[in-house]
Short mmCIF file of C-alpha atoms and ligand atoms in Angstrom, two decimals:
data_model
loop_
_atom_site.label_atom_id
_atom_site.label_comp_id
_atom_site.label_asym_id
_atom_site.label_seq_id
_atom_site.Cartn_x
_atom_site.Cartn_y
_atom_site.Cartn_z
CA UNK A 1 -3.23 -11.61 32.17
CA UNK A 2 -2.07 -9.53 29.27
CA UNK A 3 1.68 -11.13 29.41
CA UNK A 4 0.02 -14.64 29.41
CA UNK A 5 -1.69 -13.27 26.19
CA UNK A 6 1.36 -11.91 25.09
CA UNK A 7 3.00 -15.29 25.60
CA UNK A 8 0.35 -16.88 23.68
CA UNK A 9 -0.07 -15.13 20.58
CA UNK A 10 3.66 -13.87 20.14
CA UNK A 11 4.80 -10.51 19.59
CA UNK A 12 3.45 -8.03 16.97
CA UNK A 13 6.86 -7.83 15.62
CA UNK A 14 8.59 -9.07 11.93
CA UNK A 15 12.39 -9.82 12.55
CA UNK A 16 11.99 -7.43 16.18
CA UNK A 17 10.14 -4.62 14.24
CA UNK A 18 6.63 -4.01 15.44
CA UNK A 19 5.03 -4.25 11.72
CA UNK A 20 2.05 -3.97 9.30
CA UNK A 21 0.46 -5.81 6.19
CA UNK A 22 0.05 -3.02 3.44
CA UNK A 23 -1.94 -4.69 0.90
CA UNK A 24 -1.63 -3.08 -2.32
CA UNK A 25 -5.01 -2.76 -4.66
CA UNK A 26 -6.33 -6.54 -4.76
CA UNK A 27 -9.60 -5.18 -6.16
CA UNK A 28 -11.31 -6.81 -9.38
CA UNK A 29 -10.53 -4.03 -11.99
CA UNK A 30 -6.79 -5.74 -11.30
CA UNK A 31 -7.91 -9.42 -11.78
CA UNK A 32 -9.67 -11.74 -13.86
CA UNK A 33 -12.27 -10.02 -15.88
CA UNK A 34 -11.16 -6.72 -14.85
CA UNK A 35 -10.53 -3.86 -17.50
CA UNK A 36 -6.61 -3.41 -16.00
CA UNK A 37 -6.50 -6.93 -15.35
CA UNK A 38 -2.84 -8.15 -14.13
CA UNK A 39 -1.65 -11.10 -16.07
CA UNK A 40 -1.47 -13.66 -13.25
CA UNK A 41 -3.03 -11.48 -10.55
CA UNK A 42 -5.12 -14.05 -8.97
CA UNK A 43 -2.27 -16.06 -7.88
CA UNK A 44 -1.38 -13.47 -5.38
CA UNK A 45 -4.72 -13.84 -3.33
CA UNK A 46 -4.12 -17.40 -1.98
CA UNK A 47 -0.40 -16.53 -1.35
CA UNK A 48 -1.37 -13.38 0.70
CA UNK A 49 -4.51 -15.20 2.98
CA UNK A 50 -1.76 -18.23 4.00
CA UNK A 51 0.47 -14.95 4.61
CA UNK A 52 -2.17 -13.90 7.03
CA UNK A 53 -3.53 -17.28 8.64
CA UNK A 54 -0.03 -18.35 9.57
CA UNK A 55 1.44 -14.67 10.89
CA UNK A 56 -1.88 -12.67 11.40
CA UNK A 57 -0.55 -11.50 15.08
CA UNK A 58 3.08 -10.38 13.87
CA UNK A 59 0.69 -7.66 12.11
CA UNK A 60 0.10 -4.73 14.65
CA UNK A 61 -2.31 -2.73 11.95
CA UNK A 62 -3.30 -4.82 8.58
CA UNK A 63 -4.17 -1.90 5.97
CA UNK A 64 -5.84 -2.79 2.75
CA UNK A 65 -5.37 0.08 0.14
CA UNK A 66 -7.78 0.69 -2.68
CA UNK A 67 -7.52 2.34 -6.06
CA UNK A 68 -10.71 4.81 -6.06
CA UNK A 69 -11.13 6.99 -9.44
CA UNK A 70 -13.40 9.28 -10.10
CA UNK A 71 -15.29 8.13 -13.65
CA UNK A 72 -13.58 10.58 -15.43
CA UNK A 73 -10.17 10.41 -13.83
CA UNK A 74 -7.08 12.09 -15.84
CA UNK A 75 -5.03 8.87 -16.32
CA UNK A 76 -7.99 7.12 -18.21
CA UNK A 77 -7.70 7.07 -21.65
CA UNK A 78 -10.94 7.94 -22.34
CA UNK A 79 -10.23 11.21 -21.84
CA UNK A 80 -7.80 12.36 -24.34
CA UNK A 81 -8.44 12.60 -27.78
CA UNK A 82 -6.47 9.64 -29.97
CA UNK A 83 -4.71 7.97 -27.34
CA UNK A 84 -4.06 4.22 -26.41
CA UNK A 85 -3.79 2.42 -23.28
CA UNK A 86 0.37 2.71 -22.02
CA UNK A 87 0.55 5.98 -24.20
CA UNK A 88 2.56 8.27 -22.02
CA UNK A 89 1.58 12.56 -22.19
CA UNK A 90 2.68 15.12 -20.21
CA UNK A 91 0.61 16.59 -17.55
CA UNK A 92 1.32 20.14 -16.27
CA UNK A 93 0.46 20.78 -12.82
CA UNK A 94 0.53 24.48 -10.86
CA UNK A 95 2.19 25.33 -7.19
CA UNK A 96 -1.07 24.15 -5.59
CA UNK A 97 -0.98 20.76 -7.52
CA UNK A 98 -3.59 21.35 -9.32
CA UNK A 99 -4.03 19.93 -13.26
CA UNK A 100 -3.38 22.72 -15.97
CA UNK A 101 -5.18 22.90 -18.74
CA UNK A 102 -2.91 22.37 -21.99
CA UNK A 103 -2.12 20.23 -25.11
CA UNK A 104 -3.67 16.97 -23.54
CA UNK A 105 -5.85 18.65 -21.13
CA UNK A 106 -8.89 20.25 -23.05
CA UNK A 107 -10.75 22.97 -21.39
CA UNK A 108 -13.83 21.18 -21.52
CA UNK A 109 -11.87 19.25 -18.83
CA UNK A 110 -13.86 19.92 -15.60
CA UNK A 111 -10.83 19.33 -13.01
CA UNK A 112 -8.37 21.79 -14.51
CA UNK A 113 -7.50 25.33 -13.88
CA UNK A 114 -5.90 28.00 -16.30
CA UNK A 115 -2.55 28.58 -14.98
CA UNK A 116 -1.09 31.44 -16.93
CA UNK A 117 1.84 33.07 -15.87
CA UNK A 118 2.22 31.09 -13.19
CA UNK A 119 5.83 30.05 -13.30
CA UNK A 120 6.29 27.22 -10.64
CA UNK A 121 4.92 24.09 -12.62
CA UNK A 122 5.26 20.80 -12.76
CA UNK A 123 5.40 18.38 -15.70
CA UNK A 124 4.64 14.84 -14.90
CA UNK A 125 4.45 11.89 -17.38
CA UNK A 126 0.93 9.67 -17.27
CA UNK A 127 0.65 6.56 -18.41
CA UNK A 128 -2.74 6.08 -19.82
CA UNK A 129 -4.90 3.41 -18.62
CA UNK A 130 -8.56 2.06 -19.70
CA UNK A 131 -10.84 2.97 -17.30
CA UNK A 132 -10.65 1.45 -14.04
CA UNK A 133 -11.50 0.80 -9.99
CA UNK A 134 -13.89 3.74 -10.48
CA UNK A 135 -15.71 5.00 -7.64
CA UNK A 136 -18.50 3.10 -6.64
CA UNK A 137 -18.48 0.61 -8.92
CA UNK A 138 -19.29 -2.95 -7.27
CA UNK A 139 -19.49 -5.26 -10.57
CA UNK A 140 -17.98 -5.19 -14.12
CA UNK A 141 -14.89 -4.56 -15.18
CA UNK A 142 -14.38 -1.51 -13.73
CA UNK A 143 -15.35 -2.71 -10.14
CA UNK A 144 -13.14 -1.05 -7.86
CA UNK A 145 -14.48 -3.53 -5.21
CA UNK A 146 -11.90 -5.39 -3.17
CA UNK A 147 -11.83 -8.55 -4.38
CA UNK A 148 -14.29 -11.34 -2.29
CA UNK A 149 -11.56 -14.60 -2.21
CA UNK A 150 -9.00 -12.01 -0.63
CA UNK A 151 -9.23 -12.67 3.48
CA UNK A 152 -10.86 -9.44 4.83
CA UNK A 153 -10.80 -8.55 9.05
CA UNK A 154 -13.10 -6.41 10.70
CA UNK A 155 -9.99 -4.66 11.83
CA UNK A 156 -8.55 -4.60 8.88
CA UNK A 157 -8.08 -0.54 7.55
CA UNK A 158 -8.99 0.34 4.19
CA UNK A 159 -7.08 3.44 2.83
CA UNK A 160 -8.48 4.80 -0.49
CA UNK A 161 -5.81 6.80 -3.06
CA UNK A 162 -6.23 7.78 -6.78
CA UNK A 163 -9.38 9.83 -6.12
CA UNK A 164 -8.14 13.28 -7.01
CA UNK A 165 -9.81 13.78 -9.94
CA UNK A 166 -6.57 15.70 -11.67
CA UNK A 167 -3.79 13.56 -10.40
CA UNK A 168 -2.99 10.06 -10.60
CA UNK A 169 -1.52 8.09 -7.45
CA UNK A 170 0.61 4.69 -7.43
CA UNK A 171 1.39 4.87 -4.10
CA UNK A 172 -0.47 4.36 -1.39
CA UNK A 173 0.87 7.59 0.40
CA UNK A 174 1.36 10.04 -1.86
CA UNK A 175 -0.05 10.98 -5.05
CA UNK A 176 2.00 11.00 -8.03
CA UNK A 177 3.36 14.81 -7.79
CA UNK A 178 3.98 14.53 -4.24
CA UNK A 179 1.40 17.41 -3.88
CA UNK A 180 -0.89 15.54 -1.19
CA UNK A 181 -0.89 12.42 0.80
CA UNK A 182 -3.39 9.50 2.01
CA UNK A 183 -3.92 8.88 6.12
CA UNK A 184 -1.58 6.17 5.66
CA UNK A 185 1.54 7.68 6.86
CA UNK A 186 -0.10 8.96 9.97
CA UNK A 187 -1.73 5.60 10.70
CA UNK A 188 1.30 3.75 10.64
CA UNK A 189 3.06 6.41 12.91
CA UNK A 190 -0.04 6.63 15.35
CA UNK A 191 0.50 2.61 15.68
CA UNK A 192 4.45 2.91 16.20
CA UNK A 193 5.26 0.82 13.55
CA UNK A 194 8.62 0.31 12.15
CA UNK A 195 8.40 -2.16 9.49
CA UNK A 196 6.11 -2.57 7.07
CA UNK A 197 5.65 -5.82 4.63
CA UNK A 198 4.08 -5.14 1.33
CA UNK A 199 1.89 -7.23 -1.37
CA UNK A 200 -0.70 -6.88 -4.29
CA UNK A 201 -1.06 -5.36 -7.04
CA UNK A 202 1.00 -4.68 -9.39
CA UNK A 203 4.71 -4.67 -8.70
CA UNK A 204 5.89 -2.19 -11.35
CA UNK A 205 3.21 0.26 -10.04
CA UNK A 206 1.39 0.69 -6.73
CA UNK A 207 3.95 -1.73 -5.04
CA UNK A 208 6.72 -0.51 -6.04
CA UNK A 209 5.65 3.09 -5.20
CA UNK A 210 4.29 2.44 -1.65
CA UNK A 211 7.53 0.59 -1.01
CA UNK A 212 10.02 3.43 -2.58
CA UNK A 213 7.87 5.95 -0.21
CA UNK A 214 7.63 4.06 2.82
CA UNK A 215 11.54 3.90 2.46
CA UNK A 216 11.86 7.19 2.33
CA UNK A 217 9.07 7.79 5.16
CA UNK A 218 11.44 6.10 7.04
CA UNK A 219 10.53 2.66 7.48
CA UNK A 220 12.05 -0.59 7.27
CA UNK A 221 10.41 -2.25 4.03
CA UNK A 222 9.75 -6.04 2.70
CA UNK A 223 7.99 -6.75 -0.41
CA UNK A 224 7.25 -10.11 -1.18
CA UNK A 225 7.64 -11.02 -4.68
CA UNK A 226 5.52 -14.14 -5.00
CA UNK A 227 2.85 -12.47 -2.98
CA UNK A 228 2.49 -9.78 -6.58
CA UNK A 229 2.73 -9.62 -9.93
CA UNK A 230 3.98 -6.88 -12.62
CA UNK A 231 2.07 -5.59 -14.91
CA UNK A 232 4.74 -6.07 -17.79
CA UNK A 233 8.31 -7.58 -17.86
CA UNK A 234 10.25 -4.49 -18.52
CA UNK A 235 9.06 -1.92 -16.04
CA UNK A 236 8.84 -5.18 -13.38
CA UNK A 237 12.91 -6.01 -14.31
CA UNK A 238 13.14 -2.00 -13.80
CA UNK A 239 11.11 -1.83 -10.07
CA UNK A 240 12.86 -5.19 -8.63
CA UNK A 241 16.31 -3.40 -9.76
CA UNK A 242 15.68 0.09 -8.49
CA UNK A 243 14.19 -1.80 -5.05
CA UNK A 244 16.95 -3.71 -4.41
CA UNK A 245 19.72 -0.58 -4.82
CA UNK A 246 17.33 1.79 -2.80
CA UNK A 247 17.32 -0.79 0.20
CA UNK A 248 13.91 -2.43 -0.25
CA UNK A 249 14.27 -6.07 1.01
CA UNK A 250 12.59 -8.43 -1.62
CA UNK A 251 11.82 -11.83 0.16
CA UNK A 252 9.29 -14.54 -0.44
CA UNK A 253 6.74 -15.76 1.33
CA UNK A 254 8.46 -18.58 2.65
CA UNK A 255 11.21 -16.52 4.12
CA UNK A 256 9.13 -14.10 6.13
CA UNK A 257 7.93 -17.88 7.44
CA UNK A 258 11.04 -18.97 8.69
CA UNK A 259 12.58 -15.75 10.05
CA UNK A 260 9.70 -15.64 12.48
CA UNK A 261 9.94 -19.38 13.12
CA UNK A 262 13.58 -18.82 14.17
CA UNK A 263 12.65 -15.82 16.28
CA UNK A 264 10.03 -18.03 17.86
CA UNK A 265 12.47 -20.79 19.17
CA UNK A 266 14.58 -18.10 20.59
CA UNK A 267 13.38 -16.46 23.86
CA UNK A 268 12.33 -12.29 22.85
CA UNK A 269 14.25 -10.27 25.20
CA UNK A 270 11.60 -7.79 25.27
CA UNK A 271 9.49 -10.59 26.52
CA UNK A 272 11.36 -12.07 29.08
CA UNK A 273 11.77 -8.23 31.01
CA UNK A 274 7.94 -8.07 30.60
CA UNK A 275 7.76 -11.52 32.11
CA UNK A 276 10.51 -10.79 35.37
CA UNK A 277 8.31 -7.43 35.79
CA UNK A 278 5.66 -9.22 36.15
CA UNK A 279 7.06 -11.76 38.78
CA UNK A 280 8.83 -9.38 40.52
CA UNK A 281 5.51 -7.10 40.83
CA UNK A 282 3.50 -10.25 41.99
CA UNK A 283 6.23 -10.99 44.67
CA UNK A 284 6.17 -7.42 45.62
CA UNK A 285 2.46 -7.67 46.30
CA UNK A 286 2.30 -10.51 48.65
CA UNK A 287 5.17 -8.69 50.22
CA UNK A 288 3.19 -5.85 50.75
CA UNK A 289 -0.13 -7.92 51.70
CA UNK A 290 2.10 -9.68 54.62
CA UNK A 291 2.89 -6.83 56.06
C1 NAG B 301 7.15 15.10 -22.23
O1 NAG B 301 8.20 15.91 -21.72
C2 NAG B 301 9.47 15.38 -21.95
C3 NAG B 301 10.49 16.22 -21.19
O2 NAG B 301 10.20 17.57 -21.25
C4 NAG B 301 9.74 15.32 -23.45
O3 NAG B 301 11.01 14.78 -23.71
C5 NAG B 301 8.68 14.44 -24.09
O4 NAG B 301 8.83 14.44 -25.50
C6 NAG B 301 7.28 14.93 -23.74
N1 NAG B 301 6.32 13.97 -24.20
C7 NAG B 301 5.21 14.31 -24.84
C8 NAG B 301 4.30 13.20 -25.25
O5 NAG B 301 4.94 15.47 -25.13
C1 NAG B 302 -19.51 7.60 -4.32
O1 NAG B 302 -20.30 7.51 -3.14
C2 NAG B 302 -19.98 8.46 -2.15
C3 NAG B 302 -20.79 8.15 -0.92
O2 NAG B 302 -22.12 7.92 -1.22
C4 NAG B 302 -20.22 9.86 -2.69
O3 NAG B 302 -19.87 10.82 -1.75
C5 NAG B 302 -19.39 10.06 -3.96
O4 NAG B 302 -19.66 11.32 -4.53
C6 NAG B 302 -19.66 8.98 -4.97
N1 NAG B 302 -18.78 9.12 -6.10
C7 NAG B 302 -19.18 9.02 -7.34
C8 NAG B 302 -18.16 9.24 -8.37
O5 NAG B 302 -20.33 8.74 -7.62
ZN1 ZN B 303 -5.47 3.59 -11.04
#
């Protein structure tokens, strides 16, 4: 019964790798009407559901990630004094990770520590954003709410990053100092999955992050470039470049289509062993019936 299943609905592989859908931050703060709205980020959505109406089985675990601030998050603008959004300060972070409070980070700040004469920080650059995908928030501009046209499973896994109050996070498995990580590694492991295909929102950011770290996390990784969009043309050139030297595979939609048709036509050798097995165990068991 379960290889006649199996037969049926194919493998849960991508090019012989048992794989997942990572889809990055399609949540309306990132599209139309949204306060970090991605130039073009609606044309992703459709491109992503035909993704997932044509391959949905080659998907062992389909996560959707989420970009989840706290209202008065460190990488809003809001919160320092004379800034613009895509101004760039220095943040200063101590051995625990935690936010120090400095030049850009008043003390009035309520998610930052004093860290005097402690001599193992950490200086990261933040880009400064308008406020956005806060907490809670269902409608507006800063709705962090994933958006309604995108096709959403019940077994579909949300995994929520960014809500560290102190620290911003890109990816969707570590935050940006490295200091803590999401469930997502561990989910993927627990599933025994090898590959992982990534879309949404945006390229030069959250994609390109979660694909950089599920690299080095050891997977194999294919981002589909007509399935996201940058945020702007520069730092997009810059993430396509640095993907393709690291080892990311950049493919389009279409592509992941016909790999998997090809594999289709041919028989899986995985599948046929399952399939003797079987025969061989039915055969065995009128043998032992008989006698
Ligand atoms: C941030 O730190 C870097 C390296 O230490 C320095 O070159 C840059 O000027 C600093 N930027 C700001 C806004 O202070
Ligand atoms: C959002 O809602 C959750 C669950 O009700 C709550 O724990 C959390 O504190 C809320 N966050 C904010 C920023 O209101
Ligand atoms: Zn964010």
């Amino acid at each position: 019964m379960v290889v006649a299943v199996a037969l049926v609905t194919g493998p849960t592989t991508v090019r012989g790798s048992r794989a997942a859908l990572l889809i990055i931050d399609v949540q309306d703060c990132f599209l139309s009407g949204g306060s970090l709205a991605v130039k073009d980020g609606d044309k992703v959505i459709p491109v992503i559901n035909k993704m997932r109406e044509k391959f949905e089985h080659r998907f062992a675990v389909v996560v959707i990630s989420q970009d989840w601030h706290c209202p008065d998050h460190v990488s809003f603008t809001t919160q320092h004094k004379d800034t613009a959004p895509f101004d760039v300060i220095n943040l200063t972070y101590n051995d625990k990770g935690k936010l120090c409070f400095g030049d850009s980070v008043p003390r009035s700040f309520p998610h930052a520590v004093d860290c005097e004469g402690n001599s193992n920080v950490t200086v990261l650059p933040q880009t400064l954003w308008p406020e956005h995908c806060v907490q809670n928030v269902t409608s507006g501009p800063t709705s962090a709410k994933i958006s309604s046209r995108l096709t959403i499973r019940e077994n579909d896994i949300v995994v929520k990053k960014g809500y560290s109050c102190g620290v911003d996070s890109y990816s969707a498995f570590f935050d940006n100092g490295g200091f803590r990580q999401t469930e997502l590694d561990d989910l993927l492991k627990r599933n025994k999955i090898e590959l992982v295909v990534v879309v949404g929102l945006a390229l030069d950011y959250c994609v390109y992050y979660t694909s950089k770290d599920a690299l080095d996390l050891g997977y194999k990784v294919l981002t589909v470039t007509d399935a996201t969009m940058g945020v702007a043309a520069e730092t997009t050139s810059a993430a396509l470049e640095d993907m393709t030297k690291i080892g990311v595979q950049l493919i389009l939609a279409d592509d992941l289509e016909g790999a998997l048709q090809e594999r289709s036509q041919a028989v899986d050798p995985g599948m046929m062993s399952m399939c003797l097995a079987a025969i061989l165990g039915i055969l065995l068991l009128f043998y032992v019936i008989r006698i």
